[in-house]
Structure formats: structure tokens, C-alpha cells
mmCIF file of C-alpha atoms in Angstrom:
data_model
loop_
_atom_site.group_PDB
_atom_site.id
_atom_site.type_symbol
_atom_site.label_atom_id
_atom_site.label_comp_id
_atom_site.label_asym_id
_atom_site.label_seq_id
_atom_site.Cartn_x
_atom_site.Cartn_y
_atom_site.Cartn_z
ATOM 1 C CA UNK A 1 0.966 -32.102 -6.938
ATOM 2 C CA UNK A 2 -0.556 -29.365 -9.022
ATOM 3 C CA UNK A 3 1.774 -26.831 -10.560
ATOM 4 C CA UNK A 4 1.837 -23.558 -8.761
ATOM 5 C CA UNK A 5 1.089 -21.231 -11.611
ATOM 6 C CA UNK A 6 1.025 -17.597 -12.368
ATOM 7 C CA UNK A 7 -1.482 -16.239 -14.810
ATOM 8 C CA UNK A 8 -1.458 -12.642 -15.836
ATOM 9 C CA UNK A 9 -4.117 -10.381 -17.258
ATOM 10 C CA UNK A 10 -3.299 -6.984 -18.742
ATOM 11 C CA UNK A 11 -4.912 -3.707 -17.716
ATOM 12 C CA UNK A 12 -4.577 0.075 -17.772
ATOM 13 C CA UNK A 13 -2.935 0.629 -21.004
ATOM 14 C CA UNK A 14 -4.896 -2.629 -20.921
ATOM 15 C CA UNK A 15 -4.529 -4.722 -17.834
ATOM 16 C CA UNK A 16 -2.716 -7.940 -18.347
ATOM 17 C CA UNK A 17 -3.858 -10.926 -16.484
ATOM 18 C CA UNK A 18 -1.078 -13.337 -15.722
ATOM 19 C CA UNK A 19 -1.465 -16.734 -14.121
ATOM 20 C CA UNK A 20 1.287 -18.266 -12.040
ATOM 21 C CA UNK A 21 1.119 -21.787 -10.695
ATOM 22 C CA UNK A 22 2.958 -22.748 -7.484
ATOM 23 C CA UNK A 23 3.042 -19.173 -6.215
ATOM 24 C CA UNK A 24 3.645 -20.260 -2.650
ATOM 25 C CA UNK A 25 6.709 -22.174 -3.835
ATOM 26 C CA UNK A 26 10.183 -20.701 -4.057
ATOM 27 C CA UNK A 27 10.204 -19.718 -7.730
ATOM 28 C CA UNK A 28 6.640 -18.417 -7.479
ATOM 29 C CA UNK A 29 7.508 -16.369 -4.409
ATOM 30 C CA UNK A 30 10.540 -14.909 -6.196
ATOM 31 C CA UNK A 31 8.801 -14.103 -9.470
ATOM 32 C CA UNK A 32 5.602 -12.342 -8.374
ATOM 33 C CA UNK A 33 7.290 -9.132 -7.188
ATOM 34 C CA UNK A 34 9.426 -9.112 -10.344
ATOM 35 C CA UNK A 35 6.288 -9.212 -12.480
ATOM 36 C CA UNK A 36 4.487 -6.647 -10.355
ATOM 37 C CA UNK A 37 7.466 -4.291 -10.737
ATOM 38 C CA UNK A 38 7.370 -4.520 -14.532
ATOM 39 C CA UNK A 39 10.388 -6.762 -15.070
ATOM 40 C CA UNK A 40 8.382 -9.156 -17.256
ATOM 41 C CA UNK A 41 6.039 -6.977 -19.319
ATOM 42 C CA UNK A 42 7.582 -3.547 -19.022
ATOM 43 C CA UNK A 43 7.558 -0.600 -16.612
ATOM 44 C CA UNK A 44 4.269 0.878 -17.871
ATOM 45 C CA UNK A 45 2.146 -2.282 -18.031
ATOM 46 C CA UNK A 46 -0.393 -2.707 -15.200
ATOM 47 C CA UNK A 47 -1.147 -6.304 -14.286
ATOM 48 C CA UNK A 48 -3.609 -8.497 -12.436
ATOM 49 C CA UNK A 49 -1.997 -11.608 -11.000
ATOM 50 C CA UNK A 50 -3.911 -14.890 -10.792
ATOM 51 C CA UNK A 51 -2.058 -17.256 -8.483
ATOM 52 C CA UNK A 52 -2.826 -20.977 -8.310
ATOM 53 C CA UNK A 53 -1.633 -23.563 -5.826
ATOM 54 C CA UNK A 54 -2.829 -26.690 -4.056
ATOM 55 C CA UNK A 55 -5.585 -26.351 -1.430
ATOM 56 C CA UNK A 56 -3.108 -27.309 1.289
ATOM 57 C CA UNK A 57 -1.046 -24.229 0.384
ATOM 58 C CA UNK A 58 -3.987 -21.817 0.700
ATOM 59 C CA UNK A 59 -2.671 -20.102 3.828
ATOM 60 C CA UNK A 60 0.803 -19.629 2.368
ATOM 61 C CA UNK A 61 -0.685 -18.340 -0.884
ATOM 62 C CA UNK A 62 -2.800 -15.838 0.991
ATOM 63 C CA UNK A 63 0.356 -14.745 2.790
ATOM 64 C CA UNK A 64 1.966 -14.012 -0.583
ATOM 65 C CA UNK A 65 -1.113 -11.976 -1.514
ATOM 66 C CA UNK A 66 -0.821 -9.962 1.706
ATOM 67 C CA UNK A 67 2.839 -9.243 1.023
ATOM 68 C CA UNK A 68 2.053 -8.058 -2.502
ATOM 69 C CA UNK A 69 -0.543 -5.649 -1.094
ATOM 70 C CA UNK A 70 1.892 -4.494 1.585
ATOM 71 C CA UNK A 71 4.529 -3.776 -1.070
ATOM 72 C CA UNK A 72 2.251 -1.049 -2.548
ATOM 73 C CA UNK A 73 3.261 -1.831 -6.124
ATOM 74 C CA UNK A 74 1.775 0.762 -8.530
ATOM 75 C CA UNK A 75 1.512 -1.614 -11.509
ATOM 76 C CA UNK A 76 -0.369 -4.264 -9.545
ATOM 77 C CA UNK A 77 -4.087 -3.733 -10.139
ATOM 78 C CA UNK A 78 -5.386 -6.938 -8.570
ATOM 79 C CA UNK A 79 -4.498 -10.329 -7.102
ATOM 80 C CA UNK A 80 -6.552 -13.509 -7.399
ATOM 81 C CA UNK A 81 -5.503 -16.473 -5.229
ATOM 82 C CA UNK A 82 -7.160 -19.823 -5.776
ATOM 83 C CA UNK A 83 -6.807 -23.591 -5.955
ATOM 84 C CA UNK A 84 -9.404 -23.784 -8.737
ATOM 85 C CA UNK A 85 -7.913 -24.039 -12.232
ATOM 86 C CA UNK A 86 -10.957 -22.528 -13.959
ATOM 87 C CA UNK A 87 -10.829 -19.431 -11.769
ATOM 88 C CA UNK A 88 -7.049 -19.186 -12.077
ATOM 89 C CA UNK A 89 -7.026 -19.263 -15.881
ATOM 90 C CA UNK A 90 -10.121 -17.125 -16.481
ATOM 91 C CA UNK A 91 -9.323 -14.456 -19.066
ATOM 92 C CA UNK A 92 -5.544 -14.619 -18.642
ATOM 93 C CA UNK A 93 -3.278 -13.281 -21.383
ATOM 94 C CA UNK A 94 -0.124 -15.013 -20.159
ATOM 95 C CA UNK A 95 0.412 -18.170 -18.135
ATOM 96 C CA UNK A 96 3.640 -19.152 -16.395
ATOM 97 C CA UNK A 97 3.447 -22.784 -15.284
ATOM 98 C CA UNK A 98 6.049 -23.077 -12.578
ATOM 99 C CA UNK A 99 5.019 -26.089 -10.572
ATOM 100 C CA UNK A 100 4.973 -29.766 -11.339
ATOM 101 C CA UNK A 101 5.631 -33.079 -9.678
ATOM 102 C CA UNK A 102 9.210 -32.890 -8.363
ATOM 103 C CA UNK A 103 11.712 -35.642 -9.050
ATOM 104 C CA UNK A 104 12.441 -37.502 -5.835
ATOM 105 C CA UNK A 105 15.322 -39.751 -4.923
ATOM 106 C CA UNK A 106 15.015 -43.111 -6.630
ATOM 107 C CA UNK A 107 12.298 -41.927 -9.043
ATOM 108 C CA UNK A 108 12.691 -43.155 -12.617
ATOM 109 C CA UNK A 109 12.187 -40.778 -15.537
ATOM 110 C CA UNK A 110 9.097 -42.732 -16.628
ATOM 111 C CA UNK A 111 7.512 -42.163 -13.222
ATOM 112 C CA UNK A 112 8.286 -38.445 -13.302
ATOM 113 C CA UNK A 113 6.773 -38.058 -16.773
ATOM 114 C CA UNK A 114 3.703 -40.042 -15.702
ATOM 115 C CA UNK A 115 3.040 -37.750 -12.722
ATOM 116 C CA UNK A 116 3.400 -34.629 -14.836
ATOM 117 C CA UNK A 117 1.297 -35.911 -17.737
ATOM 118 C CA UNK A 118 -1.667 -35.982 -15.361
ATOM 119 C CA UNK A 119 -0.997 -32.432 -14.165
ATOM 120 C CA UNK A 120 -0.464 -30.890 -17.585
ATOM 121 C CA UNK A 121 -3.407 -32.685 -19.141
ATOM 122 C CA UNK A 122 -5.628 -31.020 -16.533
ATOM 123 C CA UNK A 123 -3.973 -27.623 -16.969
ATOM 124 C CA UNK A 124 -4.336 -27.865 -20.745
ATOM 125 C CA UNK A 125 -8.075 -28.401 -20.458
ATOM 126 C CA UNK A 126 -8.496 -25.429 -18.129
ATOM 127 C CA UNK A 127 -6.317 -23.178 -20.270
ATOM 128 C CA UNK A 128 -8.163 -23.719 -23.512
ATOM 129 C CA UNK A 129 -11.553 -23.381 -21.841
ATOM 130 C CA UNK A 130 -10.896 -20.270 -19.762
ATOM 131 C CA UNK A 131 -7.822 -18.321 -20.919
ATOM 132 C CA UNK A 132 -7.901 -15.381 -23.322
ATOM 133 C CA UNK A 133 -7.940 -16.449 -27.010
ATOM 134 C CA UNK A 134 -4.314 -15.531 -27.721
ATOM 135 C CA UNK A 135 -2.884 -16.583 -24.348
ATOM 136 C CA UNK A 136 0.866 -17.166 -24.373
ATOM 137 C CA UNK A 137 2.185 -19.952 -22.150
ATOM 138 C CA UNK A 138 5.596 -20.559 -20.604
ATOM 139 C CA UNK A 139 6.262 -23.969 -19.026
ATOM 140 C CA UNK A 140 8.940 -23.877 -16.325
ATOM 141 C CA UNK A 141 8.320 -27.125 -14.419
ATOM 142 C CA UNK A 142 10.486 -30.090 -15.363
ATOM 143 C CA UNK A 143 10.557 -32.050 -17.547
ATOM 144 C CA UNK A 144 9.750 -28.703 -19.179
ATOM 145 C CA UNK A 145 10.041 -29.676 -22.856
ATOM 146 C CA UNK A 146 7.823 -32.723 -22.530
ATOM 147 C CA UNK A 147 5.375 -30.956 -20.194
ATOM 148 C CA UNK A 148 4.999 -28.337 -22.946
ATOM 149 C CA UNK A 149 4.349 -31.106 -25.468
ATOM 150 C CA UNK A 150 1.625 -32.639 -23.289
ATOM 151 C CA UNK A 151 0.066 -29.209 -22.879
ATOM 152 C CA UNK A 152 0.048 -28.719 -26.648
ATOM 153 C CA UNK A 153 -1.551 -32.097 -27.288
ATOM 154 C CA UNK A 154 -4.411 -31.487 -24.848
ATOM 155 C CA UNK A 155 -4.931 -27.786 -25.544
ATOM 156 C CA UNK A 156 -5.454 -28.026 -29.277
ATOM 157 C CA UNK A 157 -7.244 -24.671 -29.346
ATOM 158 C CA UNK A 158 -4.009 -22.947 -28.325
ATOM 159 C CA UNK A 159 -1.621 -22.490 -31.288
ATOM 160 C CA UNK A 160 1.646 -24.401 -30.855
ATOM 161 C CA UNK A 161 3.543 -21.131 -31.382
ATOM 162 C CA UNK A 162 1.895 -19.804 -28.196
ATOM 163 C CA UNK A 163 3.406 -22.556 -26.030
ATOM 164 C CA UNK A 164 7.073 -22.406 -25.029
ATOM 165 C CA UNK A 165 9.313 -23.855 -22.332
ATOM 166 C CA UNK A 166 12.108 -22.322 -20.323
ATOM 167 C CA UNK A 167 15.717 -22.761 -21.405
ATOM 168 C CA UNK A 168 16.556 -19.105 -20.805
ATOM 169 C CA UNK A 169 18.043 -20.024 -17.436
ATOM 170 C CA UNK A 170 20.558 -22.246 -19.215
ATOM 171 C CA UNK A 171 21.157 -19.488 -21.782
ATOM 172 C CA UNK A 172 21.816 -16.962 -19.020
ATOM 173 C CA UNK A 173 24.141 -19.417 -17.300
ATOM 174 C CA UNK A 174 26.101 -19.724 -20.545
ATOM 175 C CA UNK A 175 26.439 -15.941 -20.826
ATOM 176 C CA UNK A 176 27.555 -15.800 -17.202
ATOM 177 C CA UNK A 177 30.268 -18.409 -17.663
ATOM 178 C CA UNK A 178 31.651 -16.637 -20.731
ATOM 179 C CA UNK A 179 31.716 -13.311 -18.874
ATOM 180 C CA UNK A 180 33.500 -14.930 -15.923
ATOM 181 C CA UNK A 181 36.053 -16.597 -18.188
ATOM 182 C CA UNK A 182 36.901 -13.373 -20.022
ATOM 183 C CA UNK A 183 36.474 -10.965 -17.124
ATOM 184 C CA UNK A 184 33.912 -8.856 -19.002
ATOM 185 C CA UNK A 185 30.475 -7.567 -18.068
ATOM 186 C CA UNK A 186 27.753 -10.089 -18.847
ATOM 187 C CA UNK A 187 25.817 -7.370 -20.684
ATOM 188 C CA UNK A 188 28.635 -7.276 -23.247
ATOM 189 C CA UNK A 189 28.187 -10.978 -24.104
ATOM 190 C CA UNK A 190 25.477 -12.126 -26.501
ATOM 191 C CA UNK A 191 24.348 -14.873 -28.850
ATOM 192 C CA UNK A 192 25.309 -17.954 -26.928
ATOM 193 C CA UNK A 193 22.918 -20.815 -27.695
ATOM 194 C CA UNK A 194 21.427 -23.641 -25.686
ATOM 195 C CA UNK A 195 20.223 -26.420 -27.985
ATOM 196 C CA UNK A 196 17.863 -29.212 -27.025
ATOM 197 C CA UNK A 197 16.314 -30.410 -23.808
ATOM 198 C CA UNK A 198 16.323 -28.659 -20.444
ATOM 199 C CA UNK A 199 18.283 -31.563 -19.004
ATOM 200 C CA UNK A 200 21.861 -32.763 -18.711
ATOM 201 C CA UNK A 201 21.845 -33.524 -22.470
ATOM 202 C CA UNK A 202 21.388 -29.868 -23.394
ATOM 203 C CA UNK A 203 24.160 -28.425 -25.553
ATOM 204 C CA UNK A 204 25.438 -24.996 -24.485
ATOM 205 C CA UNK A 205 27.115 -23.610 -27.606
ATOM 206 C CA UNK A 206 29.510 -20.634 -27.529
ATOM 207 C CA UNK A 207 30.640 -20.965 -31.151
ATOM 208 C CA UNK A 208 28.425 -18.109 -32.378
ATOM 209 C CA UNK A 209 28.640 -15.912 -29.270
ATOM 210 C CA UNK A 210 30.276 -12.496 -29.372
ATOM 211 C CA UNK A 211 31.682 -10.020 -26.859
ATOM 212 C CA UNK A 212 31.653 -6.245 -27.091
ATOM 213 C CA UNK A 213 35.201 -4.923 -26.723
ATOM 214 C CA UNK A 214 36.913 -1.560 -27.216
ATOM 215 C CA UNK A 215 37.844 -2.794 -30.677
ATOM 216 C CA UNK A 216 34.250 -3.749 -31.502
ATOM 217 C CA UNK A 217 32.423 -7.052 -31.328
ATOM 218 C CA UNK A 218 34.690 -10.076 -31.234
ATOM 219 C CA UNK A 219 33.775 -13.777 -31.502
ATOM 220 C CA UNK A 220 34.142 -15.656 -28.233
ATOM 221 C CA UNK A 221 36.164 -18.318 -30.041
ATOM 222 C CA UNK A 222 38.686 -15.633 -30.962
ATOM 223 C CA UNK A 223 38.977 -14.423 -27.364
ATOM 224 C CA UNK A 224 38.904 -17.851 -25.703
ATOM 225 C CA UNK A 225 41.629 -19.764 -27.466
ATOM 226 C CA UNK A 226 41.208 -22.813 -25.225
ATOM 227 C CA UNK A 227 39.091 -25.057 -27.417
ATOM 228 C CA UNK A 228 39.061 -27.730 -24.729
ATOM 229 C CA UNK A 229 37.406 -25.283 -22.294
ATOM 230 C CA UNK A 230 34.750 -24.360 -24.864
ATOM 231 C CA UNK A 231 33.907 -27.971 -25.716
ATOM 232 C CA UNK A 232 34.225 -29.591 -22.307
ATOM 233 C CA UNK A 233 34.417 -27.436 -19.176
ATOM 234 C CA UNK A 234 32.049 -24.705 -20.404
ATOM 235 C CA UNK A 235 29.497 -27.258 -21.582
ATOM 236 C CA UNK A 236 29.711 -29.306 -18.392
ATOM 237 C CA UNK A 237 29.466 -26.297 -16.052
ATOM 238 C CA UNK A 238 26.292 -25.034 -17.720
ATOM 239 C CA UNK A 239 24.759 -28.511 -17.915
ATOM 240 C CA UNK A 240 25.430 -29.193 -14.225
ATOM 241 C CA UNK A 241 24.874 -25.703 -12.828
ATOM 242 C CA UNK A 242 21.505 -26.569 -11.327
ATOM 243 C CA UNK A 243 23.001 -29.482 -9.402
ATOM 244 C CA UNK A 244 25.860 -27.242 -8.230
ATOM 245 C CA UNK A 245 23.374 -24.696 -6.868
ATOM 246 C CA UNK A 246 21.471 -27.421 -5.016
ATOM 247 C CA UNK A 247 24.711 -28.715 -3.498
ATOM 248 C CA UNK A 248 25.696 -25.199 -2.381
ATOM 249 C CA UNK A 249 22.398 -23.900 -0.989
ATOM 250 C CA UNK A 250 20.549 -27.177 -0.368
ATOM 251 C CA UNK A 251 17.687 -25.938 -2.527
ATOM 252 C CA UNK A 252 17.127 -25.641 -6.257
ATOM 253 C CA UNK A 253 17.647 -22.475 -8.283
ATOM 254 C CA UNK A 254 14.797 -20.076 -7.536
ATOM 255 C CA UNK A 255 15.962 -16.494 -7.947
ATOM 256 C CA UNK A 256 17.798 -17.190 -11.202
ATOM 257 C CA UNK A 257 14.911 -19.274 -12.555
ATOM 258 C CA UNK A 258 12.404 -16.523 -11.762
ATOM 259 C CA UNK A 259 14.638 -13.922 -13.384
ATOM 260 C CA UNK A 260 15.073 -16.109 -16.477
ATOM 261 C CA UNK A 261 11.305 -16.593 -16.801
ATOM 262 C CA UNK A 262 10.877 -12.811 -16.739
ATOM 263 C CA UNK A 263 13.609 -12.443 -19.384
ATOM 264 C CA UNK A 264 11.940 -15.097 -21.558
ATOM 265 C CA UNK A 265 8.497 -13.500 -21.470
ATOM 266 C CA UNK A 266 9.775 -9.921 -21.779
ATOM 267 C CA UNK A 267 11.766 -10.693 -24.930
ATOM 268 C CA UNK A 268 8.915 -12.753 -26.391
ATOM 269 C CA UNK A 269 6.357 -9.995 -25.845
ATOM 270 C CA UNK A 270 8.448 -6.851 -26.240
ATOM 271 C CA UNK A 271 11.058 -8.147 -28.702
ATOM 272 C CA UNK A 272 14.760 -8.991 -28.742
ATOM 273 C CA UNK A 273 17.329 -6.255 -29.455
ATOM 274 C CA UNK A 274 18.451 -6.040 -33.087
ATOM 275 C CA UNK A 275 21.310 -8.429 -33.755
ATOM 276 C CA UNK A 276 20.640 -10.460 -30.620
ATOM 277 C CA UNK A 277 19.067 -13.859 -30.224
ATOM 278 C CA UNK A 278 18.058 -15.823 -27.135
ATOM 279 C CA UNK A 279 17.354 -19.488 -26.422
ATOM 280 C CA UNK A 280 13.740 -20.659 -26.125
ATOM 281 C CA UNK A 281 12.150 -24.083 -26.047
ATOM 282 C CA UNK A 282 9.719 -24.043 -28.990
ATOM 283 C CA UNK A 283 7.825 -26.524 -31.135
ATOM 284 C CA UNK A 284 10.285 -27.825 -33.718
ATOM 285 C CA UNK A 285 9.599 -27.211 -37.408
ATOM 286 C CA UNK A 286 12.548 -29.367 -38.507
ATOM 287 C CA UNK A 287 15.135 -26.565 -38.487
ATOM 288 C CA UNK A 288 18.755 -27.760 -38.269
ATOM 289 C CA UNK A 289 17.590 -31.327 -38.804
ATOM 290 C CA UNK A 290 15.853 -31.469 -35.430
ATOM 291 C CA UNK A 291 12.838 -33.816 -35.607
ATOM 292 C CA UNK A 292 9.468 -32.126 -35.881
ATOM 293 C CA UNK A 293 6.906 -32.675 -33.145
ATOM 294 C CA UNK A 294 9.063 -32.041 -30.072
ATOM 295 C CA UNK A 295 9.760 -28.943 -28.009
ATOM 296 C CA UNK A 296 13.438 -28.174 -28.521
ATOM 297 C CA UNK A 297 15.588 -25.221 -27.504
ATOM 298 C CA UNK A 298 16.665 -23.103 -30.469
ATOM 299 C CA UNK A 299 18.182 -19.656 -30.939
ATOM 300 C CA UNK A 300 15.284 -17.292 -31.664
ATOM 301 C CA UNK A 301 14.589 -13.637 -32.284
ATOM 302 C CA UNK A 302 11.298 -12.070 -31.220
ATOM 303 C CA UNK A 303 9.243 -9.235 -32.663
ATOM 304 C CA UNK A 304 5.663 -8.088 -32.020
ATOM 305 C CA UNK A 305 4.934 -11.057 -29.771
ATOM 306 C CA UNK A 306 6.157 -13.696 -32.216
ATOM 307 C CA UNK A 307 9.320 -15.792 -32.117
ATOM 308 C CA UNK A 308 11.346 -16.890 -35.152
ATOM 309 C CA UNK A 309 14.081 -19.528 -35.207
ATOM 310 C CA UNK A 310 17.411 -18.084 -36.350
ATOM 311 C CA UNK A 311 18.383 -19.762 -39.615
ATOM 312 C CA UNK A 312 21.636 -20.359 -41.469
ATOM 313 C CA UNK A 313 24.047 -20.927 -38.571
ATOM 314 C CA UNK A 314 26.969 -23.217 -39.331
ATOM 315 C CA UNK A 315 26.871 -26.432 -37.290
ATOM 316 C CA UNK A 316 30.050 -28.514 -37.070
ATOM 317 C CA UNK A 317 30.191 -32.264 -36.451
ATOM 318 C CA UNK A 318 30.819 -31.850 -32.714
ATOM 319 C CA UNK A 319 27.775 -29.606 -32.297
ATOM 320 C CA UNK A 320 25.648 -31.861 -34.492
ATOM 321 C CA UNK A 321 26.424 -34.899 -32.332
ATOM 322 C CA UNK A 322 25.465 -33.027 -29.161
ATOM 323 C CA UNK A 323 22.256 -31.687 -30.718
ATOM 324 C CA UNK A 324 21.238 -35.156 -31.875
ATOM 325 C CA UNK A 325 21.864 -36.631 -28.428
ATOM 326 C CA UNK A 326 19.413 -34.179 -26.863
ATOM 327 C CA UNK A 327 16.878 -34.652 -29.655
ATOM 328 C CA UNK A 328 17.010 -38.425 -29.130
ATOM 329 C CA UNK A 329 16.295 -37.964 -25.426
ATOM 330 C CA UNK A 330 13.291 -35.782 -26.234
ATOM 331 C CA UNK A 331 11.991 -38.367 -28.707
ATOM 332 C CA UNK A 332 12.244 -40.965 -25.930
ATOM 333 C CA UNK A 333 10.369 -38.727 -23.494
ATOM 334 C CA UNK A 334 7.718 -38.097 -26.153
ATOM 335 C CA UNK A 335 7.227 -41.833 -26.665
ATOM 336 C CA UNK A 336 6.842 -42.379 -22.915
ATOM 337 C CA UNK A 337 4.334 -39.527 -22.608
ATOM 338 C CA UNK A 338 2.264 -40.703 -25.595
ATOM 339 C CA UNK A 339 2.189 -44.268 -24.266
ATOM 340 C CA UNK A 340 0.914 -42.985 -20.924
ATOM 341 C CA UNK A 341 -1.723 -40.843 -22.623
ATOM 342 C CA UNK A 342 -3.011 -43.707 -24.744
ATOM 343 C CA UNK A 343 -3.001 -46.340 -21.974
#
């Protein structure tokens, strides 16, 4: 199935056009009011939303449009609903690609990648033909890292630095688990890291995270003296959180994923606070020994619409082994995708 996407175009101050795919889906339904209220691009940025979904979802998509109008959102200057990729991507400044082919019971990873290669090859063509010249793209649909890679390969006119994938949900989950463990407000926790793939091989890393206390900022490793929790339980909880949500609510994470996508784009466009980094899936330049040519989650800072990988962090042997495991998985996914493309 086609991704349900959200594409945004700026206005007013300049109107931003933002495209969202799968807007009739759960994440799409959750994210559009967040964007229209300024949670993604700021409280003074008017937007036009371009919403794309499959033809069979046309009625549901139109229902979302009606609800957006009924919400009387001051920043929302227009809504385009369509099943045509060219119309959806026309002139957009930002694209959030939410939908993809879902993994079904019994489906092998090769089959999942094959289904999504077809989707993202088509989206790539439409993006580079119709989007604004400096369009920034966030891939949410899984397998997000490899979907982003396929998009990059078939949208060569879009700079690799303008394509990212979502690991902010995992990053936020890591912050949440640290705050729960220490009984502190999540806003006082920063600089956790999620390395690697948005999959069960990701490595949530608390070794550089800090917590604001009455005595100043303290390293998490100083406050959590249980090394076993940091290396095992913390890592496992974050890795498996999506499955835990599905088990509890019988549906995948939607609200938290939508919120994380807004966080990702807001920090990318408006900048990260001084002294704070976030996790983003970006095109590897070889930092920390990660192979070039894959989309890998790194700690990054953002300024003036550009991301930069944080350099110089100490990586111990335990972390290195976890990072390599995820990189190897991404290399395998890349090989599968390239074989499908060339066949």
C-alpha cells in the first residue's frame, strides 16, 4: 500500500507546505492537529497541509480534512487531500512519510523490504520532480532506515543531508525510562543516545546522559549505580517498547510516534538547545566507525536547518559491540534492497 504522507508548505511569515502520507491512518490522524497547532514548526508558522493516501481511503481522508476545518486552527491556511503523488508533493517544503507496507504475521524481512522498495522508489520520483528545491524529508514507515536509503538512491536531486529517518521515538523512550527509574521529570533528562537501526538491534545508550538536579547536572551513570540495569533492562525495555505497546493496546504506537516526528522536525528546523543532542537517523559519513552509505541513528545537534553528528564521545567495548550489531543488520538490509532494485 502507498504510504500515507504528510507534506507541508510554508506560508504567512511564508506558508510552509507539508506533505503527510497515510493521513487517514492512526499516526497521520494523530499528527495533523499537532502540526496545525505549531508543535512541529513553531507557534507562529502558518502551514498548508498536503495529505496523501490510497484511493480506497479517500472518504476517510476527506473526513480528516473536515475535522481540521472544524477545529478552526489559526495556523492552518489550507488543506490538500489527494491520492495523486504529483499533486501531494507539489511545492512542499517538508515531507513526512508515515505509511508503508506493514509487516504481517509470517512475513520475512526480505518480503517486507521488497514491498517498501516499490513504494519508496515511486515516492522518490515524485518528490524530486515536484517538491520545493530544498525539501526536507522524514521517513517514519518501517523499515525506516532502509526506506530512507531507497528514497535517497532514487531521488538523487535531493541532497542526502535532507533525508532523515525517525529514531526520535526510541530516543524519547530512553529519556522516559531514565526519568521513571530516577523519579525525576523527563524534561530534566537529556543526552541519551539511540545508535543504529530502528529495530530490535538498536542500542539505547545512557552512558552520556545527564540529569538536572539541585546540585547541578549529574551523569546518569552516577545516579543509577546498577550497571546491570543500564546494560540489560534499560536497553531491552527501549528496544521492545513498541511490542509492549501493541500487546497492551492491541495497536501500534501512534500518539507517541506522531509526537516524536514533531520533535524530530522541530529540532531539525528550529535547532536543538545549547548543550543538548538528540537521536536522528542520518546518512552515515563514517563517524564512530559506522560504515558509510547507510542511514544510521547518531547523536546530532541542529542549527539553522542543518544537523551535525556529535563527535568525540567515548565508546567502550560493550557499546561498540552493540553498535556494530545494528550496523551489520543495516548492511544486510541494504544488500537486500539493492538486489531487489537491480533485479
